[in-house]
Short mmCIF file of C-alpha atoms in Angstrom, two decimals:
data_model
loop_
_atom_site.label_atom_id
_atom_site.label_comp_id
_atom_site.label_asym_id
_atom_site.label_seq_id
_atom_site.Cartn_x
_atom_site.Cartn_y
_atom_site.Cartn_z
CA MET A 1121 -23.50 -5.83 29.42
CA ALA A 1122 -22.46 -8.95 27.47
CA GLU A 1123 -23.34 -7.25 24.17
CA ALA A 1124 -21.07 -4.31 24.95
CA ILE A 1125 -17.99 -6.34 25.85
CA PHE A 1126 -16.86 -7.08 22.30
CA PRO A 1127 -17.26 -3.52 20.99
CA VAL A 1128 -15.41 -2.08 23.97
CA LEU A 1129 -12.68 -4.73 24.28
CA GLY A 1130 -12.35 -4.97 20.50
CA THR A 1131 -11.78 -1.23 20.15
CA ILE A 1132 -9.27 -1.23 22.99
CA PHE A 1133 -7.48 -4.19 21.40
CA VAL A 1134 -7.25 -2.48 18.00
CA LEU A 1135 -6.02 0.82 19.44
CA ALA A 1136 -3.78 -0.52 22.19
CA VAL A 1137 -2.37 -3.68 20.59
CA VAL A 1138 -2.84 -3.83 16.82
CA LEU A 1139 -1.75 -0.26 16.02
CA PRO A 1140 1.34 -0.24 18.30
CA VAL A 1141 2.44 -3.62 16.88
CA SER A 1142 1.94 -2.23 13.39
CA ALA A 1143 4.02 0.86 14.29
CA LEU A 1144 6.77 -1.40 15.63
CA LEU A 1145 6.82 -3.48 12.44
CA THR A 1146 6.83 -0.30 10.33
CA LYS A 1147 9.73 1.10 12.31
CA GLY A 1148 11.63 -2.11 11.66
CA ALA A 1149 10.93 -1.84 7.94
CA LEU A 1150 11.96 1.84 7.84
CA LEU A 1151 15.19 1.16 9.73
CA ALA A 1152 16.00 -1.68 7.35
CA LEU A 1153 15.34 0.67 4.42
CA GLU A 1154 17.50 3.40 5.92
CA ARG A 1155 20.39 1.05 6.59
CA SER A 1156 20.38 -0.58 3.21
CA PRO A 1157 23.51 0.50 1.33
CA TRP A 1158 21.61 1.57 -1.78
CA ASN A 1159 19.22 3.80 0.11
CA SER A 1160 19.37 7.53 -0.43
CA PRO A 1161 17.31 9.78 1.87
CA LEU A 1162 16.03 11.87 -1.01
CA HIS A 1163 14.80 8.83 -2.93
CA GLY A 1164 12.14 6.26 -2.14
CA LEU A 1165 9.93 8.96 -0.67
CA GLU A 1166 6.70 7.37 -1.88
CA GLY A 1167 7.48 3.99 -0.37
CA ARG A 1168 8.40 5.51 2.98
CA TYR A 1169 5.22 7.60 2.95
CA LEU A 1170 3.11 4.51 2.30
CA LEU A 1171 4.74 2.70 5.19
CA LEU A 1172 4.29 5.61 7.58
CA THR A 1173 0.63 6.27 6.84
CA GLY A 1174 -0.27 2.64 6.13
CA SER A 1175 0.93 1.57 9.58
CA SER A 1176 -2.24 3.07 11.09
CA ALA A 1177 -4.55 3.53 8.12
CA LEU A 1178 -4.56 -0.05 6.87
CA PRO A 1179 -5.30 -1.88 10.17
CA LEU A 1180 -7.99 0.68 10.98
CA ALA A 1181 -9.53 0.44 7.52
CA TRP A 1182 -9.60 -3.35 7.74
CA PHE A 1183 -11.20 -3.47 11.18
CA LEU A 1184 -13.74 -0.79 10.28
CA SER A 1185 -14.70 -2.62 7.12
CA ALA A 1186 -14.76 -5.97 8.90
CA GLY A 1187 -16.99 -4.48 11.58
CA VAL A 1188 -19.45 -3.35 8.95
CA HIS A 1189 -19.42 -6.72 7.20
CA GLN A 1190 -19.51 -8.86 10.28
CA THR A 1191 -23.15 -9.24 11.02
CA GLU A 1192 -24.70 -12.33 12.40
CA THR A 1193 -26.85 -12.61 9.31
CA GLY A 1194 -23.77 -12.45 7.14
CA SER A 1195 -25.00 -9.42 5.26
CA SER A 1196 -24.25 -5.88 6.25
CA LEU A 1197 -26.91 -4.60 3.89
CA SER A 1198 -29.66 -6.57 5.62
CA CYS A 1199 -28.41 -5.06 8.83
CA LEU A 1200 -29.16 -1.61 7.52
CA LEU A 1201 -32.39 -2.32 5.65
CA ASP A 1202 -34.17 -5.10 7.49
CA HIS A 1203 -35.59 -4.12 10.85
CA HIS A 1204 -35.98 -7.75 11.96
CA THR A 1205 -32.32 -8.53 11.58
CA ALA A 1206 -31.14 -5.13 12.74
CA ALA A 1207 -30.96 -6.31 16.34
CA LEU A 1208 -28.41 -8.94 15.36
CA CYS A 1209 -26.13 -6.26 14.05
CA PHE A 1210 -25.76 -4.44 17.33
CA GLU A 1211 -22.34 -5.73 18.34
CA PRO A 1212 -20.40 -5.15 15.10
CA ALA A 1213 -22.20 -1.86 14.57
CA PHE A 1214 -21.34 -0.74 18.10
CA PHE A 1215 -17.72 -1.83 17.54
CA THR A 1216 -17.53 0.13 14.29
CA ALA A 1217 -19.20 3.16 15.84
CA THR A 1218 -16.72 3.16 18.75
CA LEU A 1219 -13.78 3.02 16.36
CA VAL A 1220 -15.26 5.77 14.16
CA LEU A 1221 -15.79 7.93 17.25
CA ALA A 1222 -12.13 7.50 18.20
CA LEU A 1223 -11.07 8.40 14.66
CA PHE A 1224 -13.25 11.49 14.54
CA SER A 1225 -12.15 12.80 17.92
CA VAL A 1226 -8.47 12.63 16.91
CA GLY A 1227 -9.13 13.69 13.31
CA ALA A 1228 -11.11 16.77 14.33
CA ARG A 1229 -8.28 17.89 16.59
CA VAL A 1230 -5.70 17.46 13.82
CA LEU A 1231 -7.81 19.25 11.22
CA ARG A 1232 -8.64 22.12 13.59
CA ARG A 1233 -4.93 22.80 13.94
CA HIS A 1234 -4.52 23.07 10.19
CA ARG A 1235 -6.91 25.73 9.06
CA GLY A 1236 -5.42 27.62 6.17
CA ALA A 1237 -4.37 31.25 6.34
CA PRO A 1238 -7.36 33.57 5.73
CA SER A 1239 -7.32 35.68 2.57
CA SER A 1240 -7.14 39.46 2.86
CA ARG A 1241 -8.74 42.16 0.78
CA SER A 1242 -6.86 45.25 1.87
CA ALA A 1243 -5.25 47.59 -0.67
CA SER A 1244 -1.80 46.02 -0.19
CA ALA A 1245 -3.32 42.53 -0.53
CA ARG A 1246 -5.03 43.51 -3.79
CA ALA A 1247 -1.76 44.98 -5.07
CA LEU A 1248 0.05 41.72 -4.29
CA ALA A 1249 -2.73 39.71 -5.97
CA LEU A 1250 -2.21 41.77 -9.15
CA ARG A 1251 1.57 41.29 -8.91
CA LEU A 1252 1.13 37.53 -8.56
CA GLU A 1253 -1.28 37.44 -11.48
CA ALA A 1254 1.20 39.29 -13.71
CA LEU A 1255 4.12 37.14 -12.55
CA ILE A 1256 2.25 33.91 -13.25
CA ALA A 1257 1.08 35.20 -16.64
CA ARG A 1258 4.62 35.92 -17.83
CA THR A 1259 6.15 32.70 -16.38
CA PRO A 1260 4.83 29.74 -18.38
CA ALA A 1261 6.13 27.18 -15.85
CA LEU A 1262 3.86 28.73 -13.20
CA GLY A 1263 0.76 28.47 -15.42
CA PRO A 1264 -0.90 25.76 -13.27
CA LEU A 1265 -0.97 28.26 -10.37
CA ARG A 1266 -3.35 30.58 -12.25
CA GLY A 1267 -6.33 31.12 -9.92
CA ARG A 1268 -4.67 29.08 -7.19
CA THR A 1269 -3.10 31.82 -5.09
CA VAL A 1270 -4.51 33.66 -2.10
CA VAL A 1271 -3.02 36.64 -0.37
CA THR A 1272 -2.93 36.79 3.40
CA GLU A 1273 -1.88 39.30 6.01
CA LEU A 1274 -1.75 36.70 8.75
CA GLY A 1275 1.17 37.68 10.98
CA GLY A 1276 4.36 35.85 10.11
CA HIS A 1277 2.93 33.84 7.22
CA ALA A 1278 5.50 33.56 4.46
CA LEU A 1279 4.40 31.20 1.71
CA GLY A 1280 2.68 27.85 1.87
CA THR A 1281 0.30 25.52 0.11
CA GLN A 1282 -2.99 24.86 1.86
CA GLY A 1283 -6.27 23.07 1.17
CA LEU A 1284 -6.72 19.34 1.18
CA LEU A 1285 -8.40 18.84 -2.19
CA VAL A 1286 -8.58 22.34 -3.66
CA ARG A 1287 -4.98 23.41 -3.15
CA ARG A 1288 -4.01 27.07 -3.05
CA VAL A 1289 -0.76 28.84 -2.41
CA ALA A 1290 -1.12 31.39 0.38
CA VAL A 1291 1.33 34.25 -0.01
CA GLY A 1292 2.03 36.56 2.92
CA VAL A 1293 1.86 40.27 2.05
CA HIS A 1294 4.77 41.23 4.30
CA PHE A 1295 6.92 38.31 3.10
CA ALA A 1296 6.27 39.00 -0.59
CA ALA A 1297 7.20 42.64 -0.09
CA THR A 1298 10.77 41.53 0.76
CA LEU A 1299 11.16 39.49 -2.44
CA SER A 1300 12.04 40.52 -5.96
CA ASP A 1301 9.99 38.99 -8.77
CA GLU A 1302 12.77 36.48 -9.45
CA LEU A 1303 12.78 35.27 -5.85
CA LEU A 1304 8.99 35.17 -5.67
CA ALA A 1305 8.74 33.19 -8.94
CA SER A 1306 11.26 30.64 -7.67
CA ALA A 1307 9.41 30.25 -4.38
CA LEU A 1308 6.13 29.80 -6.25
CA ALA A 1309 7.77 27.10 -8.40
CA HIS A 1310 8.63 25.22 -5.20
CA GLU A 1311 5.01 25.50 -4.02
CA LEU A 1312 3.76 24.35 -7.41
CA GLU A 1313 5.24 20.92 -6.74
CA HIS A 1314 3.35 20.80 -3.43
CA VAL A 1315 0.18 21.76 -5.29
CA ARG A 1316 0.69 19.12 -7.98
CA ALA A 1317 1.36 16.36 -5.47
CA PHE A 1318 -1.53 17.16 -3.06
CA ASP A 1319 1.04 17.65 -0.31
CA PRO A 1320 -1.25 19.32 2.27
CA LEU A 1321 -3.50 16.24 2.05
CA ARG A 1322 -0.48 13.96 2.39
CA TYR A 1323 0.82 15.87 5.38
CA VAL A 1324 -2.56 15.77 7.14
CA ALA A 1325 -2.94 12.02 6.42
CA LEU A 1326 0.53 11.43 7.81
CA GLU A 1327 -0.17 13.41 10.93
CA LEU A 1328 -3.51 11.66 11.42
CA ALA A 1329 -1.80 8.30 11.09
CA LEU A 1330 0.72 9.22 13.76
CA ALA A 1331 -1.87 10.80 16.06
CA LEU A 1332 -4.23 7.79 15.91
CA ASN A 1333 -1.52 5.36 16.91
CA PRO A 1334 -0.64 5.44 20.63
CA LEU A 1335 3.01 4.83 19.73
CA GLY A 1336 2.90 6.69 16.42
CA HIS A 1337 4.84 9.81 17.34
CA ARG A 1338 7.19 7.97 19.68
CA LEU A 1339 8.20 5.28 17.20
CA LEU A 1340 7.68 6.93 13.84
CA GLY A 1341 7.90 10.68 14.56
CA ARG A 1342 11.60 10.90 13.64
CA HIS A 1343 11.02 9.03 10.38
CA ALA A 1344 8.05 11.27 9.53
CA ALA A 1345 10.14 14.40 10.17
CA ALA A 1346 12.90 13.03 7.97
CA TRP A 1347 10.35 12.28 5.26
CA ARG A 1348 9.03 15.84 5.42
CA GLY A 1349 12.52 17.29 5.20
CA ALA A 1350 13.36 15.11 2.22
CA ARG A 1351 10.05 16.02 0.60
CA GLU A 1352 10.89 19.73 0.85
CA ALA A 1353 14.31 19.12 -0.70
CA HIS A 1354 12.59 17.10 -3.43
CA CYS A 1355 10.27 20.05 -4.17
CA ASP A 1356 13.32 22.34 -4.42
CA ARG A 1357 14.82 19.99 -6.97
CA GLU A 1358 11.56 19.77 -8.94
CA ALA A 1359 11.27 23.57 -8.95
CA VAL A 1360 14.77 23.85 -10.45
CA LEU A 1361 13.94 21.15 -13.00
CA HIS A 1362 10.92 23.23 -14.02
CA GLY A 1363 13.05 26.30 -14.55
CA ALA A 1364 13.29 28.02 -11.17
CA ALA A 1365 16.57 29.83 -10.50
CA PRO A 1366 18.36 27.80 -7.78
CA LEU A 1367 20.08 30.76 -6.12
CA ALA A 1368 16.89 32.80 -6.14
CA LEU A 1369 15.04 29.92 -4.51
CA ALA A 1370 17.80 29.58 -1.91
CA SER A 1371 17.49 33.28 -1.10
CA ALA A 1372 13.70 33.02 -0.83
CA LEU A 1373 14.12 30.05 1.51
CA LEU A 1374 16.31 32.09 3.82
CA ARG A 1375 13.89 35.01 3.81
CA ALA A 1376 11.04 32.65 4.68
CA ALA A 1377 13.08 31.10 7.48
CA ARG A 1378 13.67 34.42 9.21
CA PRO A 1379 11.26 34.83 12.08
CA GLY A 1380 9.20 37.99 12.05
CA PRO A 1381 9.33 40.31 15.05
CA SER A 1382 5.90 39.21 16.28
CA GLU A 1383 6.64 35.51 16.20
CA ALA A 1384 7.69 33.35 19.09
CA VAL A 1385 9.47 30.51 17.38
CA ALA A 1386 11.57 27.92 19.06
CA LEU A 1387 12.36 25.04 16.80
CA GLY A 1388 15.52 23.05 17.23
CA ALA A 1389 18.85 23.67 15.58
CA ALA A 1390 18.30 20.56 13.48
CA ASP A 1391 15.90 22.61 11.38
CA ALA A 1392 18.75 24.98 10.66
CA SER A 1393 20.74 21.95 9.53
CA LEU A 1394 17.96 21.00 7.15
CA LEU A 1395 17.89 24.55 5.83
CA ARG A 1396 21.64 24.45 5.26
CA LEU A 1397 21.28 21.18 3.43
CA ARG A 1398 18.61 22.61 1.15
CA VAL A 1399 20.61 25.77 0.49
CA GLY A 1400 23.68 23.63 -0.15
CA LEU A 1401 21.81 21.51 -2.67
CA LEU A 1402 20.50 24.61 -4.41
CA LEU A 1403 24.05 25.99 -4.62
CA ALA A 1404 25.05 22.72 -6.22
CA PHE A 1405 22.12 22.92 -8.65
CA ALA A 1406 23.37 26.36 -9.70
CA GLU A 1407 26.54 24.67 -10.94
CA HIS A 1408 25.12 21.42 -12.27
CA ARG A 1409 21.51 21.17 -13.30
CA PRO A 1410 19.92 18.33 -11.28
CA THR A 1411 18.69 15.22 -12.99
CA ARG A 1412 15.55 13.31 -12.22
CA CYS A 1413 16.86 9.97 -11.08
CA CYS A 1414 13.71 7.96 -10.85
CA ARG A 1415 10.00 8.44 -10.60
CA ARG A 1416 8.55 11.89 -10.26
CA GLY A 1417 7.37 11.40 -6.70
CA ARG A 1418 3.69 12.04 -7.23
CA SER A 1419 2.35 8.52 -7.52
CA GLY A 1420 2.30 7.83 -3.78
CA LEU A 1421 -1.08 9.35 -3.06
CA GLN A 1422 -2.86 7.44 -5.83
CA LEU A 1423 -1.16 4.24 -4.71
CA ALA A 1424 -2.15 4.91 -1.09
CA VAL A 1425 -5.80 5.42 -2.10
CA ALA A 1426 -5.74 2.19 -4.15
CA VAL A 1427 -4.24 0.16 -1.28
CA LEU A 1428 -6.77 1.68 1.13
CA ALA A 1429 -9.66 0.78 -1.20
CA LEU A 1430 -8.39 -2.80 -1.50
CA THR A 1431 -8.12 -3.05 2.28
CA LEU A 1432 -11.67 -1.79 2.69
CA ILE A 1433 -12.96 -4.37 0.20
CA SER A 1434 -10.90 -7.28 1.48
CA PRO A 1435 -13.09 -8.29 4.51
CA HIS A 1436 -16.04 -8.58 2.13
CA GLN A 1437 -14.06 -10.82 -0.21
CA THR A 1438 -11.87 -12.87 2.11
CA GLY A 1439 -13.88 -12.96 5.31
CA THR A 1440 -13.46 -11.43 8.73
CA ALA A 1441 -11.58 -14.21 10.52
CA ALA A 1442 -9.39 -11.88 12.59
CA LEU A 1443 -12.39 -9.94 13.86
CA ASP A 1444 -14.28 -13.20 14.56
CA LEU A 1445 -11.35 -14.32 16.66
CA LEU A 1446 -11.36 -11.01 18.50
CA HIS A 1447 -15.11 -11.31 19.06
CA VAL A 1448 -14.89 -14.85 20.45
CA GLY A 1449 -11.82 -13.96 22.51
CA ALA A 1450 -13.57 -11.00 24.12
CA GLU A 1451 -16.63 -13.11 25.01
CA ARG A 1452 -14.49 -15.91 26.45
CA ALA A 1453 -12.51 -13.40 28.47
CA LEU A 1454 -15.76 -12.02 29.81
CA SER A 1455 -17.15 -15.44 30.74
CA TYR A 1456 -13.83 -16.40 32.35
CA LEU A 1457 -13.76 -13.23 34.43
CA TRP A 1458 -17.47 -13.46 35.26
CA SER A 1459 -17.52 -17.09 36.34
CA MET B 770 30.80 28.20 4.58
CA SER B 771 31.23 24.97 6.43
CA PHE B 772 29.55 21.80 5.30
CA ARG B 773 29.83 20.30 8.75
CA LEU B 774 26.11 19.77 8.88
CA ARG B 775 26.08 17.70 12.07
CA PRO B 776 29.33 18.44 13.86
CA GLY B 777 30.29 15.85 16.42
CA LYS B 778 27.86 13.25 15.11
CA ARG B 779 29.31 9.80 14.79
CA GLY B 780 29.09 7.62 11.77
CA LEU B 781 29.28 10.38 9.22
CA GLU B 782 32.03 9.25 6.90
CA LEU B 783 32.17 12.47 5.02
CA ARG B 784 32.25 14.78 7.98
CA LEU B 785 34.42 17.79 7.28
CA HIS B 786 36.43 20.01 9.58
CA GLU B 787 36.37 23.74 8.99
CA LEU B 788 39.54 23.88 6.89
CA GLU B 789 38.52 20.79 4.90
CA ALA B 790 35.16 22.43 4.17
CA ALA B 791 36.86 25.67 3.13
CA THR B 792 39.17 23.72 0.82
CA MET B 793 36.33 21.82 -0.82
CA GLU B 794 34.45 25.09 -1.16
CA VAL B 795 37.42 26.51 -3.10
CA VAL B 796 37.62 23.42 -5.32
CA TRP B 797 33.89 23.24 -6.06
CA SER B 798 33.27 26.94 -6.54
CA ARG B 799 36.17 27.23 -9.03
CA ARG B 800 35.14 24.02 -10.76
CA TRP B 801 38.72 22.76 -10.82
CA ALA B 802 39.13 19.47 -12.63
CA ALA B 803 42.74 19.17 -11.44
CA PHE B 804 44.77 21.24 -9.00
CA THR B 805 47.85 21.26 -6.84
CA VAL B 806 48.52 22.22 -3.23
CA GLY B 807 49.85 25.53 -4.52
CA ASP B 808 46.57 26.34 -6.33
CA VAL B 809 44.54 25.91 -3.13
CA LEU B 810 47.12 27.78 -1.08
CA ALA B 811 46.97 30.74 -3.47
CA VAL B 812 43.24 31.15 -2.82
CA LEU B 813 43.17 30.33 0.88
CA GLU B 814 46.08 32.59 1.85
CA ARG B 815 44.04 35.55 0.61
CA GLN B 816 41.45 34.69 3.27
CA ARG B 817 43.66 33.60 6.20
CA ASP B 818 47.17 32.96 7.43
CA ILE B 819 47.92 29.47 6.30
CA ALA B 820 51.04 27.42 5.64
CA TYR B 821 51.79 25.26 2.62
CA THR B 822 52.13 22.17 4.83
CA THR B 823 48.69 22.79 6.39
CA VAL B 824 47.05 22.80 2.96
CA MET B 825 49.06 19.71 1.98
CA THR B 826 47.87 17.86 5.11
CA THR B 827 44.28 18.96 4.52
CA LEU B 828 44.31 17.71 0.93
CA GLY B 829 45.78 14.43 2.17
CA ARG B 830 42.90 14.06 4.64
CA LEU B 831 40.32 14.84 1.97
CA PHE B 832 41.94 12.21 -0.25
CA GLU B 833 41.69 9.67 2.60
CA LYS B 834 38.04 10.58 3.15
CA GLY B 835 37.30 9.88 -0.49
CA LEU B 836 36.44 13.40 -1.57
CA LEU B 837 39.53 13.83 -3.73
CA GLU B 838 41.59 11.58 -5.93
CA ARG B 839 45.21 12.20 -6.77
CA ARG B 840 47.93 11.10 -9.11
CA ARG B 841 51.63 11.76 -8.99
CA GLU B 842 52.97 14.21 -11.52
CA GLY B 843 56.71 14.55 -11.21
CA ARG B 844 57.50 15.50 -7.62
CA ARG B 845 54.02 16.65 -6.69
CA TYR B 846 50.48 15.33 -6.49
CA LEU B 847 47.77 16.51 -8.86
CA TYR B 848 44.39 16.38 -7.10
CA SER B 849 40.89 16.26 -8.58
CA PRO B 850 37.44 16.19 -6.91
CA LYS B 851 35.86 12.76 -6.71
CA LEU B 852 32.40 14.00 -5.76
CA THR B 853 30.38 16.99 -6.89
CA ARG B 854 28.98 19.25 -4.20
CA GLU B 855 25.53 17.75 -4.85
CA GLN B 856 26.77 14.19 -4.44
CA PHE B 857 28.53 15.11 -1.23
CA LEU B 858 25.42 16.81 0.18
CA GLU B 859 23.19 13.91 -0.76
CA GLY B 860 25.58 11.62 1.04
CA THR B 861 25.36 13.84 4.07
CA ALA B 862 21.60 14.27 3.85
CA ARG B 863 20.74 11.14 5.79
CA GLU B 864 22.28 12.46 9.00
CA VAL B 865 20.63 15.82 8.58
CA LEU B 866 17.22 14.42 7.87
CA GLU B 867 17.40 11.91 10.70
CA GLY B 868 17.92 14.81 13.06
CA ALA B 869 15.15 16.93 11.57
CA VAL B 870 12.56 18.27 13.94
CA GLY B 871 9.05 17.38 12.84
CA GLY B 872 6.89 20.38 12.18
CA SER B 873 3.24 19.93 13.01
CA GLN B 874 1.93 22.16 10.22
CA ALA B 875 0.03 20.27 7.59
CA MET B 876 0.45 23.15 5.21
CA ALA B 877 3.44 22.69 3.00
CA LEU B 878 5.49 25.70 3.97
CA LEU B 879 8.40 27.05 2.02
CA ALA B 880 10.62 26.93 5.07
CA GLU B 881 10.12 26.16 8.69
CA LYS B 882 11.08 29.04 10.92
CA VAL B 883 14.38 28.43 12.62
CA SER B 884 15.41 29.60 16.01
CA LEU B 885 16.20 33.26 16.52
CA ALA B 886 19.69 32.29 17.64
CA SER B 887 20.56 31.19 14.13
CA ALA B 888 20.05 34.64 12.58
CA GLY B 889 23.82 34.94 12.16
CA GLU B 890 23.87 31.64 10.34
CA LEU B 891 21.13 32.85 8.00
CA ASP B 892 23.29 35.92 7.29
CA ASP B 893 26.25 33.65 6.49
CA LEU B 894 24.14 31.59 4.11
CA GLU B 895 22.84 34.72 2.39
CA ALA B 896 26.39 35.97 1.98
CA LEU B 897 27.38 32.64 0.48
CA ILE B 898 24.54 32.78 -2.03
CA HIS B 899 25.55 36.32 -2.91
CA ARG B 900 29.17 35.25 -3.48
CA ARG B 901 28.09 32.28 -5.58
CA ARG B 902 25.87 34.51 -7.68
CA GLU B 903 28.78 36.86 -8.31
CA GLU B 904 31.07 33.93 -9.19
CA LEU B 905 28.58 32.48 -11.63
CA GLU B 906 27.79 35.83 -13.23
CA GLY B 907 31.49 36.68 -13.42
CA GLY B 908 32.62 33.30 -14.75
#
């Protein structure tokens, strides 16, 4: 009983106290960013993404790593290899296992919801595959999409990038049939930016971060939605910068936004506002070619991975004082309640 | 086409009423560097019944909102746009994005589906793109 108190109370503390406090601090930082006079919603996307995902990922990574390193022998390796000392490792190992279990249960649910559209091999799908191949071959800017497209007949699917590490653009047969080559090429140019920037992976990581935090959606959901909207507008701008026709892309956007007859869709009118904003920007790009104001917006993921790696290493380098405190606190609480 | 992206929302400095949006649309689409009340009136009166004084008041409001600048030339004002359409939209983007509904799809989709009720709005946007294409190809 006494051995289980720290793993159980520790996990509850991390999930119910540390993560919500982190979400609260992150919200404060995001609000400060939004209210700063030099802030523009279409800029600073990488920083905002790091804040949103880091609010859950970094505390969890630290506690997981600390749990692994905190063994009574002072060596996590001896915990794994030496049977005599293995018994001493029970509490931190149990704590880590409980946290990992919580992560997996939420993570599996999120990932299950995001299976990509299945590819089709019907005659019309093969015809579209050939059309895409020809279009990509004669459009140099779309070269990186060679071998990265799949054709799907999934009802209502328009066009989207899927796959966490191996990214592919899934093109809906029925949607593509409504587009001329110019519109389809512009839409593919938009998706190319998602492919280049590992956006499906980013979106899943963001959603995981929000889902793992008990207050994630409540406190940060609005900021995450705004980030996604801005990210889409950013991809429109990048597509135009890489040669896509702005008006063709705007038309493709509107075709993709039209619900098919078999779909039951009920998103709020604010999405229509976002669509109008994107179309408006593309109309503006048709008059004045956009300029790239700052960084290209693809460095965020690499930076996130580097920060995560540093966080994972830090308990090994700087000690596990916070977890020690949690451990002692849980045992004192137990003895106080038990006596 | 109205650029009132969040009608009724407070705090949006550049919020435009329908006639203001129509006026800016005329200015931006014709890429006027300088224009008078009469220039705008000549275009707008082809689309609607509108008085000279209404256009004059509208241009005055757009000047006060910081979308236009003006200088006196004889007995009339000569107006010019202070912001491009892109700059205006970027300025408006914060309100739009703050109100965005979060999609749960992790796939990066070209466009979220919007409600069926907005089909008319999609038609309007398509018509606007069509007009802009004709303007650009013609000019």
